[in-house]
Every structure is written in structure tokens, then in C-alpha cells.
Amino acid sequence: MGDLGPSAPMTASAPRSRRIGILGGTFDPVHVGHLRGALEVAESLALDELRLVPSARPPHRDTPQVSANDRLAMVECAVAGVAPLVVDARELQRDKPSYTIDTLELMRAELAAEDQVFLLLGWDAFCGLPTWHRWEELLQHCHILVLQRPDADSEPPDALRNLLAARSVSDPLALKGPSGQIAFVWQTPLAVSATQIRQLLASGKSVRFLVPDAVLAYIDAHGLYRASN
């Protein structure tokens, strides 16, 4: 058997950077609007994971009507078996307001430096960014995906105009690097809100097809949002 000469050195291929989405909210209760929007984004951007992050004490929202444990359980019921949607409960384990910048810093510490992180925000939440804790630092840790509905016709505040001019990218698929840019994602409008669902339940009406069947079963089993609560 002849000498084939020195073999070429074997080099390990670099691991592919992961693409992680984050969708926070009170999820009081989680409904098909949350879930359908999350799934659309996860599929269109080929995310490896989209984490639904229930907030414990949201600084900019009213106190949730039901307990953190119930809201977490409903989100877990909703996404069970629905890849790539998963639940991240870290904000419920912190005994302080749920600041997004804190959550992003903790997640970043657990990820590879090249992993891409996408923070999903509705248009109203995005316009309210200048009121958020350390909001100017968010893009150091993530890209921001603004979920824009066709019926959103309000203008962003002045504090965001320069940021949009400097950081926005027209195509969400063109976002480069682990963080630092903003893109808009058009969403199928679903006229569903948690407020509407709570009102229906309080008046004894059905919310079938507004929430997943597993969530409805949990609400019924625990008597949540009923007028007697």
C-alpha cells in the first residue's frame, strides 16, 4: 500500500450562531393573538427558539389579575409541543420589577457572543420605549423586531426618530450580527385582546377559539377571571 502523503489537518467547523426570539408580556391570559404572531415571526425568521417571557411586576402595565403561577401555567399549556415556542420563567423568579434590560443581560450571559437575539415589541410598546428603564442600552444586547399591524397609524416619538434613522433595516432577514438593529415585521391582524377575554369570562360568556383549548381548560378548572374572583 503506497504512501498517500500527509493527510490534511482536520478542522472543526464553527458552530452556527443561534437565533433566539424574545416575547415578553403579562399573558393575562395568553391568547391566539400572542401565539399566532409569535409563530409567524419564528417561522419567517427561521428562529431556533422563541421564548415567551411572562412578566411578574410589569413597570408599565396594571397589576395582572391572576397570579404569576397561573399565568405561567397557562403559557406552558399553550406552547406545549409547539416548537420553536418555549417558556422562559426567569422574570417570575425575581422579586423586583420586570425590567427588559435585566432580562436581556442575563440571557446574553448564557449565550454565545455570536448568537442573535431578537426582542419582539408591538408598535405601542415600541413607541413607549423612551419611558423604559435604561432603554438606550437595549440594542447593545439584541435586535428589535417591531410587530407592525396595518392599522397602526401613529407616529413614533421624537426620541426614537434618530434611532430609527440610524439603526433600522428594511428587511428583517438582513439583520446582521448579534444585536444593534431594528426592523419592522408586518403581522396578520387578529382582533383579540386579553382585556376582551377577561371581560367575556367575567360576564359568563365563552372564549372558545380565542385561547388554545388547553388554556381554556386551565381557566375553567381553576375558575379564573370569573365575576366571583
PDB file of N, CA and C in Angstrom, residues 58-136:
ATOM      1  N   PRO A  58     -44.889  44.039  35.852  1.00  0.00           N
ATOM      2  CA  PRO A  58     -44.533  44.908  34.723  1.00  0.00           C
ATOM      3  C   PRO A  58     -44.593  46.377  35.111  1.00  0.00           C
ATOM      4  N   PRO A  59     -43.523  47.127  34.900  1.00  0.00           N
ATOM      5  CA  PRO A  59     -43.486  48.534  35.332  1.00  0.00           C
ATOM      6  C   PRO A  59     -44.492  49.417  34.598  1.00  0.00           C
ATOM      7  N   HIS A  60     -44.855  49.046  33.360  1.00  0.00           N
ATOM      8  CA  HIS A  60     -45.679  49.932  32.533  1.00  0.00           C
ATOM      9  C   HIS A  60     -47.114  49.421  32.378  1.00  0.00           C
ATOM     10  N   ARG A  61     -47.480  48.398  33.120  1.00  0.00           N
ATOM     11  CA  ARG A  61     -48.803  47.813  32.957  1.00  0.00           C
ATOM     12  C   ARG A  61     -49.481  47.704  34.313  1.00  0.00           C
ATOM     13  N   ASP A  62     -50.826  47.559  34.283  1.00  0.00           N
ATOM     14  CA  ASP A  62     -51.545  47.309  35.519  1.00  0.00           C
ATOM     15  C   ASP A  62     -51.133  45.953  36.085  1.00  0.00           C
ATOM     16  N   THR A  63     -51.319  45.793  37.391  1.00  0.00           N
ATOM     17  CA  THR A  63     -51.017  44.512  38.023  1.00  0.00           C
ATOM     18  C   THR A  63     -51.890  43.418  37.409  1.00  0.00           C
ATOM     19  N   PRO A  64     -51.294  42.293  37.006  1.00  0.00           N
ATOM     20  CA  PRO A  64     -52.103  41.216  36.414  1.00  0.00           C
ATOM     21  C   PRO A  64     -53.218  40.766  37.337  1.00  0.00           C
ATOM     22  N   GLN A  65     -54.318  40.297  36.722  1.00  0.00           N
ATOM     23  CA  GLN A  65     -55.497  39.937  37.506  1.00  0.00           C
ATOM     24  C   GLN A  65     -55.331  38.610  38.230  1.00  0.00           C
ATOM     25  N   VAL A  66     -54.579  37.669  37.632  1.00  0.00           N
ATOM     26  CA  VAL A  66     -54.383  36.375  38.282  1.00  0.00           C
ATOM     27  C   VAL A  66     -52.914  36.210  38.654  1.00  0.00           C
ATOM     28  N   SER A  67     -52.624  35.176  39.425  1.00  0.00           N
ATOM     29  CA  SER A  67     -51.285  35.006  39.983  1.00  0.00           C
ATOM     30  C   SER A  67     -50.256  34.692  38.906  1.00  0.00           C
ATOM     31  N   ALA A  68     -49.003  34.934  39.262  1.00  0.00           N
ATOM     32  CA  ALA A  68     -47.901  34.610  38.356  1.00  0.00           C
ATOM     33  C   ALA A  68     -47.883  33.119  38.034  1.00  0.00           C
ATOM     34  N   ASN A  69     -48.157  32.282  39.025  1.00  0.00           N
ATOM     35  CA  ASN A  69     -48.147  30.834  38.794  1.00  0.00           C
ATOM     36  C   ASN A  69     -49.211  30.426  37.791  1.00  0.00           C
ATOM     37  N   ASP A  70     -50.395  31.030  37.880  1.00  0.00           N
ATOM     38  CA  ASP A  70     -51.461  30.700  36.932  1.00  0.00           C
ATOM     39  C   ASP A  70     -51.103  31.185  35.527  1.00  0.00           C
ATOM     40  N   ARG A  71     -50.552  32.378  35.421  1.00  0.00           N
ATOM     41  CA  ARG A  71     -50.191  32.893  34.093  1.00  0.00           C
ATOM     42  C   ARG A  71     -49.088  32.048  33.464  1.00  0.00           C
ATOM     43  N   LEU A  72     -48.116  31.641  34.287  1.00  0.00           N
ATOM     44  CA  LEU A  72     -47.053  30.772  33.787  1.00  0.00           C
ATOM     45  C   LEU A  72     -47.625  29.432  33.325  1.00  0.00           C
ATOM     46  N   ALA A  73     -48.501  28.862  34.123  1.00  0.00           N
ATOM     47  CA  ALA A  73     -49.083  27.563  33.760  1.00  0.00           C
ATOM     48  C   ALA A  73     -49.871  27.645  32.454  1.00  0.00           C
ATOM     49  N   MET A  74     -50.587  28.747  32.238  1.00  0.00           N
ATOM     50  CA  MET A  74     -51.359  28.888  31.001  1.00  0.00           C
ATOM     51  C   MET A  74     -50.445  28.989  29.783  1.00  0.00           C
ATOM     52  N   VAL A  75     -49.329  29.738  29.917  1.00  0.00           N
ATOM     53  CA  VAL A  75     -48.396  29.837  28.793  1.00  0.00           C
ATOM     54  C   VAL A  75     -47.759  28.479  28.521  1.00  0.00           C
ATOM     55  N   GLU A  76     -47.420  27.748  29.568  1.00  0.00           N
ATOM     56  CA  GLU A  76     -46.843  26.412  29.389  1.00  0.00           C
ATOM     57  C   GLU A  76     -47.828  25.489  28.680  1.00  0.00           C
ATOM     58  N   CYS A  77     -49.108  25.571  29.063  1.00  0.00           N
ATOM     59  CA  CYS A  77     -50.142  24.770  28.372  1.00  0.00           C
ATOM     60  C   CYS A  77     -50.227  25.156  26.894  1.00  0.00           C
ATOM     61  N   ALA A  78     -50.138  26.453  26.630  1.00  0.00           N
ATOM     62  CA  ALA A  78     -50.347  26.962  25.275  1.00  0.00           C
ATOM     63  C   ALA A  78     -49.263  26.522  24.307  1.00  0.00           C
ATOM     64  N   VAL A  79     -48.000  26.463  24.767  1.00  0.00           N
ATOM     65  CA  VAL A  79     -46.899  26.196  23.837  1.00  0.00           C
ATOM     66  C   VAL A  79     -46.406  24.756  23.893  1.00  0.00           C
ATOM     67  N   ALA A  80     -47.005  23.927  24.725  1.00  0.00           N
ATOM     68  CA  ALA A  80     -46.558  22.536  24.841  1.00  0.00           C
ATOM     69  C   ALA A  80     -46.606  21.854  23.474  1.00  0.00           C
ATOM     70  N   GLY A  81     -45.461  21.367  23.023  1.00  0.00           N
ATOM     71  CA  GLY A  81     -45.390  20.658  21.761  1.00  0.00           C
ATOM     72  C   GLY A  81     -45.400  21.543  20.531  1.00  0.00           C
ATOM     73  N   VAL A  82     -45.315  22.870  20.710  1.00  0.00           N
ATOM     74  CA  VAL A  82     -45.350  23.785  19.570  1.00  0.00           C
ATOM     75  C   VAL A  82     -43.962  24.401  19.379  1.00  0.00           C
ATOM     76  N   ALA A  83     -43.063  23.647  18.787  1.00  0.00           N
ATOM     77  CA  ALA A  83     -41.726  24.179  18.508  1.00  0.00           C
ATOM     78  C   ALA A  83     -41.830  25.243  17.424  1.00  0.00           C
ATOM     79  N   PRO A  84     -41.001  26.297  17.503  1.00  0.00           N
ATOM     80  CA  PRO A  84     -39.912  26.534  18.460  1.00  0.00           C
ATOM     81  C   PRO A  84     -40.321  27.410  19.638  1.00  0.00           C
ATOM     82  N   LEU A  85     -41.624  27.479  19.955  1.00  0.00           N
ATOM     83  CA  LEU A  85     -42.064  28.309  21.077  1.00  0.00           C
ATOM     84  C   LEU A  85     -41.744  27.601  22.390  1.00  0.00           C
ATOM     85  N   VAL A  86     -41.146  28.333  23.326  1.00  0.00           N
ATOM     86  CA  VAL A  86     -40.820  27.802  24.645  1.00  0.00           C
ATOM     87  C   VAL A  86     -41.138  28.873  25.681  1.00  0.00           C
ATOM     88  N   VAL A  87     -41.138  28.483  26.936  1.00  0.00           N
ATOM     89  CA  VAL A  87     -41.419  29.409  28.034  1.00  0.00           C
ATOM     90  C   VAL A  87     -40.143  29.671  28.810  1.00  0.00           C
ATOM     91  N   ASP A  88     -39.914  30.934  29.151  1.00  0.00           N
ATOM     92  CA  ASP A  88     -38.788  31.334  29.994  1.00  0.00           C
ATOM     93  C   ASP A  88     -39.365  32.042  31.210  1.00  0.00           C
ATOM     94  N   ALA A  89     -39.216  31.433  32.386  1.00  0.00           N
ATOM     95  CA  ALA A  89     -39.874  31.922  33.602  1.00  0.00           C
ATOM     96  C   ALA A  89     -38.974  32.781  34.477  1.00  0.00           C
ATOM     97  N   ARG A  90     -37.845  33.242  33.962  1.00  0.00           N
ATOM     98  CA  ARG A  90     -36.861  33.907  34.832  1.00  0.00           C
ATOM     99  C   ARG A  90     -37.405  35.173  35.487  1.00  0.00           C
ATOM    100  N   GLU A  91     -38.278  35.916  34.804  1.00  0.00           N
ATOM    101  CA  GLU A  91     -38.762  37.163  35.408  1.00  0.00           C
ATOM    102  C   GLU A  91     -39.678  36.889  36.600  1.00  0.00           C
ATOM    103  N   LEU A  92     -40.315  35.732  36.616  1.00  0.00           N
ATOM    104  CA  LEU A  92     -41.187  35.380  37.742  1.00  0.00           C
ATOM    105  C   LEU A  92     -40.375  34.976  38.965  1.00  0.00           C
ATOM    106  N   GLN A  93     -39.084  34.733  38.763  1.00  0.00           N
ATOM    107  CA  GLN A  93     -38.224  34.317  39.870  1.00  0.00           C
ATOM    108  C   GLN A  93     -37.470  35.489  40.494  1.00  0.00           C
ATOM    109  N   ARG A  94     -37.723  36.703  39.960  1.00  0.00           N
ATOM    110  CA  ARG A  94     -37.061  37.893  40.502  1.00  0.00           C
ATOM    111  C   ARG A  94     -38.064  38.698  41.323  1.00  0.00           C
ATOM    112  N   ASP A  95     -37.663  39.077  42.520  1.00  0.00           N
ATOM    113  CA  ASP A  95     -38.569  39.821  43.399  1.00  0.00           C
ATOM    114  C   ASP A  95     -38.365  41.324  43.205  1.00  0.00           C
ATOM    115  N   LYS A  96     -38.527  41.756  41.953  1.00  0.00           N
ATOM    116  CA  LYS A  96     -38.436  43.177  41.653  1.00  0.00           C
ATOM    117  C   LYS A  96     -39.113  43.398  40.301  1.00  0.00           C
ATOM    118  N   PRO A  97     -39.324  44.640  39.903  1.00  0.00           N
ATOM    119  CA  PRO A  97     -39.993  44.884  38.622  1.00  0.00           C
ATOM    120  C   PRO A  97     -39.279  44.200  37.455  1.00  0.00           C
ATOM    121  N   SER A  98     -40.069  43.818  36.454  1.00  0.00           N
ATOM    122  CA  SER A  98     -39.544  43.081  35.309  1.00  0.00           C
ATOM    123  C   SER A  98     -38.974  44.052  34.275  1.00  0.00           C
ATOM    124  N   TYR A  99     -37.725  44.441  34.471  1.00  0.00           N
ATOM    125  CA  TYR A  99     -37.085  45.327  33.506  1.00  0.00           C
ATOM    126  C   TYR A  99     -36.479  44.493  32.378  1.00  0.00           C
ATOM    127  N   THR A 100     -36.817  44.847  31.144  1.00  0.00           N
ATOM    128  CA  THR A 100     -36.357  44.083  29.991  1.00  0.00           C
ATOM    129  C   THR A 100     -34.840  44.085  29.890  1.00  0.00           C
ATOM    130  N   ILE A 101     -34.193  45.192  30.231  1.00  0.00           N
ATOM    131  CA  ILE A 101     -32.743  45.252  30.121  1.00  0.00           C
ATOM    132  C   ILE A 101     -32.086  44.222  31.032  1.00  0.00           C
ATOM    133  N   ASP A 102     -32.640  43.992  32.222  1.00  0.00           N
ATOM    134  CA  ASP A 102     -32.089  42.981  33.136  1.00  0.00           C
ATOM    135  C   ASP A 102     -32.211  41.586  32.533  1.00  0.00           C
ATOM    136  N   THR A 103     -33.377  41.319  31.946  1.00  0.00           N
ATOM    137  CA  THR A 103     -33.602  40.009  31.331  1.00  0.00           C
ATOM    138  C   THR A 103     -32.637  39.780  30.174  1.00  0.00           C
ATOM    139  N   LEU A 104     -32.444  40.799  29.346  1.00  0.00           N
ATOM    140  CA  LEU A 104     -31.538  40.662  28.209  1.00  0.00           C
ATOM    141  C   LEU A 104     -30.095  40.420  28.675  1.00  0.00           C
ATOM    142  N   GLU A 105     -29.673  41.129  29.710  1.00  0.00           N
ATOM    143  CA  GLU A 105     -28.313  40.937  30.211  1.00  0.00           C
ATOM    144  C   GLU A 105     -28.114  39.517  30.726  1.00  0.00           C
ATOM    145  N   LEU A 106     -29.098  38.992  31.441  1.00  0.00           N
ATOM    146  CA  LEU A 106     -28.998  37.624  31.958  1.00  0.00           C
ATOM    147  C   LEU A 106     -28.967  36.608  30.819  1.00  0.00           C
ATOM    148  N   MET A 107     -29.830  36.803  29.819  1.00  0.00           N
ATOM    149  CA  MET A 107     -29.848  35.865  28.691  1.00  0.00           C
ATOM    150  C   MET A 107     -28.536  35.915  27.912  1.00  0.00           C
ATOM    151  N   ARG A 108     -28.040  37.123  27.675  1.00  0.00           N
ATOM    152  CA  ARG A 108     -26.796  37.282  26.930  1.00  0.00           C
ATOM    153  C   ARG A 108     -25.643  36.536  27.610  1.00  0.00           C
ATOM    154  N   ALA A 109     -25.623  36.556  28.934  1.00  0.00           N
ATOM    155  CA  ALA A 109     -24.549  35.897  29.673  1.00  0.00           C
ATOM    156  C   ALA A 109     -24.577  34.383  29.475  1.00  0.00           C
ATOM    157  N   GLU A 110     -25.726  33.855  29.069  1.00  0.00           N
ATOM    158  CA  GLU A 110     -25.874  32.408  28.882  1.00  0.00           C
ATOM    159  C   GLU A 110     -25.650  31.975  27.432  1.00  0.00           C
ATOM    160  N   LEU A 111     -25.590  32.932  26.506  1.00  0.00           N
ATOM    161  CA  LEU A 111     -25.496  32.618  25.085  1.00  0.00           C
ATOM    162  C   LEU A 111     -24.091  32.858  24.559  1.00  0.00           C
ATOM    163  N   ALA A 112     -23.823  32.295  23.405  1.00  0.00           N
ATOM    164  CA  ALA A 112     -22.555  32.576  22.734  1.00  0.00           C
ATOM    165  C   ALA A 112     -22.571  34.012  22.218  1.00  0.00           C
ATOM    166  N   ALA A 113     -21.396  34.606  22.124  1.00  0.00           N
ATOM    167  CA  ALA A 113     -21.308  36.020  21.738  1.00  0.00           C
ATOM    168  C   ALA A 113     -21.902  36.277  20.363  1.00  0.00           C
ATOM    169  N   GLU A 114     -21.817  35.286  19.468  1.00  0.00           N
ATOM    170  CA  GLU A 114     -22.304  35.493  18.098  1.00  0.00           C
ATOM    171  C   GLU A 114     -23.791  35.169  17.926  1.00  0.00           C
ATOM    172  N   ASP A 115     -24.428  34.628  18.949  1.00  0.00           N
ATOM    173  CA  ASP A 115     -25.861  34.310  18.838  1.00  0.00           C
ATOM    174  C   ASP A 115     -26.665  35.584  18.635  1.00  0.00           C
ATOM    175  N   GLN A 116     -27.653  35.505  17.769  1.00  0.00           N
ATOM    176  CA  GLN A 116     -28.526  36.645  17.514  1.00  0.00           C
ATOM    177  C   GLN A 116     -29.734  36.586  18.439  1.00  0.00           C
ATOM    178  N   VAL A 117     -30.062  37.726  19.026  1.00  0.00           N
ATOM    179  CA  VAL A 117     -31.224  37.837  19.903  1.00  0.00           C
ATOM    180  C   VAL A 117     -32.165  38.882  19.314  1.00  0.00           C
ATOM    181  N   PHE A 118     -33.439  38.532  19.215  1.00  0.00           N
ATOM    182  CA  PHE A 118     -34.449  39.409  18.636  1.00  0.00           C
ATOM    183  C   PHE A 118     -35.533  39.682  19.677  1.00  0.00           C
ATOM    184  N   LEU A 119     -35.679  40.934  20.069  1.00  0.00           N
ATOM    185  CA  LEU A 119     -36.718  41.333  21.016  1.00  0.00           C
ATOM    186  C   LEU A 119     -37.950  41.764  20.219  1.00  0.00           C
ATOM    187  N   LEU A 120     -39.065  41.082  20.425  1.00  0.00           N
ATOM    188  CA  LEU A 120     -40.300  41.382  19.706  1.00  0.00           C
ATOM    189  C   LEU A 120     -41.114  42.391  20.507  1.00  0.00           C
ATOM    190  N   LEU A 121     -41.487  43.488  19.862  1.00  0.00           N
ATOM    191  CA  LEU A 121     -42.288  44.521  20.507  1.00  0.00           C
ATOM    192  C   LEU A 121     -43.434  44.919  19.593  1.00  0.00           C
ATOM    193  N   GLY A 122     -44.628  45.076  20.158  1.00  0.00           N
ATOM    194  CA  GLY A 122     -45.718  45.663  19.408  1.00  0.00           C
ATOM    195  C   GLY A 122     -45.440  47.141  19.157  1.00  0.00           C
ATOM    196  N   TRP A 123     -46.186  47.715  18.227  1.00  0.00           N
ATOM    197  CA  TRP A 123     -45.950  49.118  17.865  1.00  0.00           C
ATOM    198  C   TRP A 123     -46.121  50.046  19.064  1.00  0.00           C
ATOM    199  N   ASP A 124     -47.173  49.837  19.857  1.00  0.00           N
ATOM    200  CA  ASP A 124     -47.407  50.709  21.015  1.00  0.00           C
ATOM    201  C   ASP A 124     -46.267  50.610  22.020  1.00  0.00           C
ATOM    202  N   ALA A 125     -45.801  49.377  22.267  1.00  0.00           N
ATOM    203  CA  ALA A 125     -44.689  49.191  23.206  1.00  0.00           C
ATOM    204  C   ALA A 125     -43.419  49.853  22.672  1.00  0.00           C
ATOM    205  N   PHE A 126     -43.182  49.726  21.383  1.00  0.00           N
ATOM    206  CA  PHE A 126     -42.002  50.343  20.780  1.00  0.00           C
ATOM    207  C   PHE A 126     -42.051  51.860  20.927  1.00  0.00           C
ATOM    208  N   CYS A 127     -43.209  52.456  20.676  1.00  0.00           N
ATOM    209  CA  CYS A 127     -43.334  53.913  20.815  1.00  0.00           C
ATOM    210  C   CYS A 127     -43.129  54.365  22.255  1.00  0.00           C
ATOM    211  N   GLY A 128     -43.366  53.465  23.209  1.00  0.00           N
ATOM    212  CA  GLY A 128     -43.170  53.796  24.616  1.00  0.00           C
ATOM    213  C   GLY A 128     -41.768  53.527  25.130  1.00  0.00           C
ATOM    214  N   LEU A 129     -40.862  53.085  24.267  1.00  0.00           N
ATOM    215  CA  LEU A 129     -39.504  52.733  24.706  1.00  0.00           C
ATOM    216  C   LEU A 129     -38.800  53.823  25.507  1.00  0.00           C
ATOM    217  N   PRO A 130     -38.931  55.107  25.137  1.00  0.00           N
ATOM    218  CA  PRO A 130     -38.195  56.130  25.884  1.00  0.00           C
ATOM    219  C   PRO A 130     -38.566  56.215  27.365  1.00  0.00           C
ATOM    220  N   THR A 131     -39.649  55.558  27.777  1.00  0.00           N
ATOM    221  CA  THR A 131     -40.018  55.540  29.194  1.00  0.00           C
ATOM    222  C   THR A 131     -39.463  54.309  29.913  1.00  0.00           C
ATOM    223  N   TRP A 132     -38.809  53.412  29.189  1.00  0.00           N
ATOM    224  CA  TRP A 132     -38.315  52.172  29.777  1.00  0.00           C
ATOM    225  C   TRP A 132     -37.002  52.412  30.521  1.00  0.00           C
ATOM    226  N   HIS A 133     -36.752  51.554  31.492  1.00  0.00           N
ATOM    227  CA  HIS A 133     -35.525  51.591  32.289  1.00  0.00           C
ATOM    228  C   HIS A 133     -34.324  51.278  31.393  1.00  0.00           C
ATOM    229  N   ARG A 134     -33.348  52.204  31.320  1.00  0.00           N
ATOM    230  CA  ARG A 134     -32.109  52.024  30.544  1.00  0.00           C
ATOM    231  C   ARG A 134     -32.401  51.612  29.100  1.00  0.00           C
ATOM    232  N   TRP A 135     -33.397  52.244  28.516  1.00  0.00           N
ATOM    233  CA  TRP A 135     -33.834  51.814  27.187  1.00  0.00           C
ATOM    234  C   TRP A 135     -32.765  52.011  26.118  1.00  0.00           C
ATOM    235  N   GLU A 136     -31.880  52.995  26.310  1.00  0.00           N
ATOM    236  CA  GLU A 136     -30.843  53.245  25.300  1.00  0.00           C
ATOM    237  C   GLU A 136     -29.855  52.088  25.181  1.00  0.00           C
TER     238      GLU A 136
END
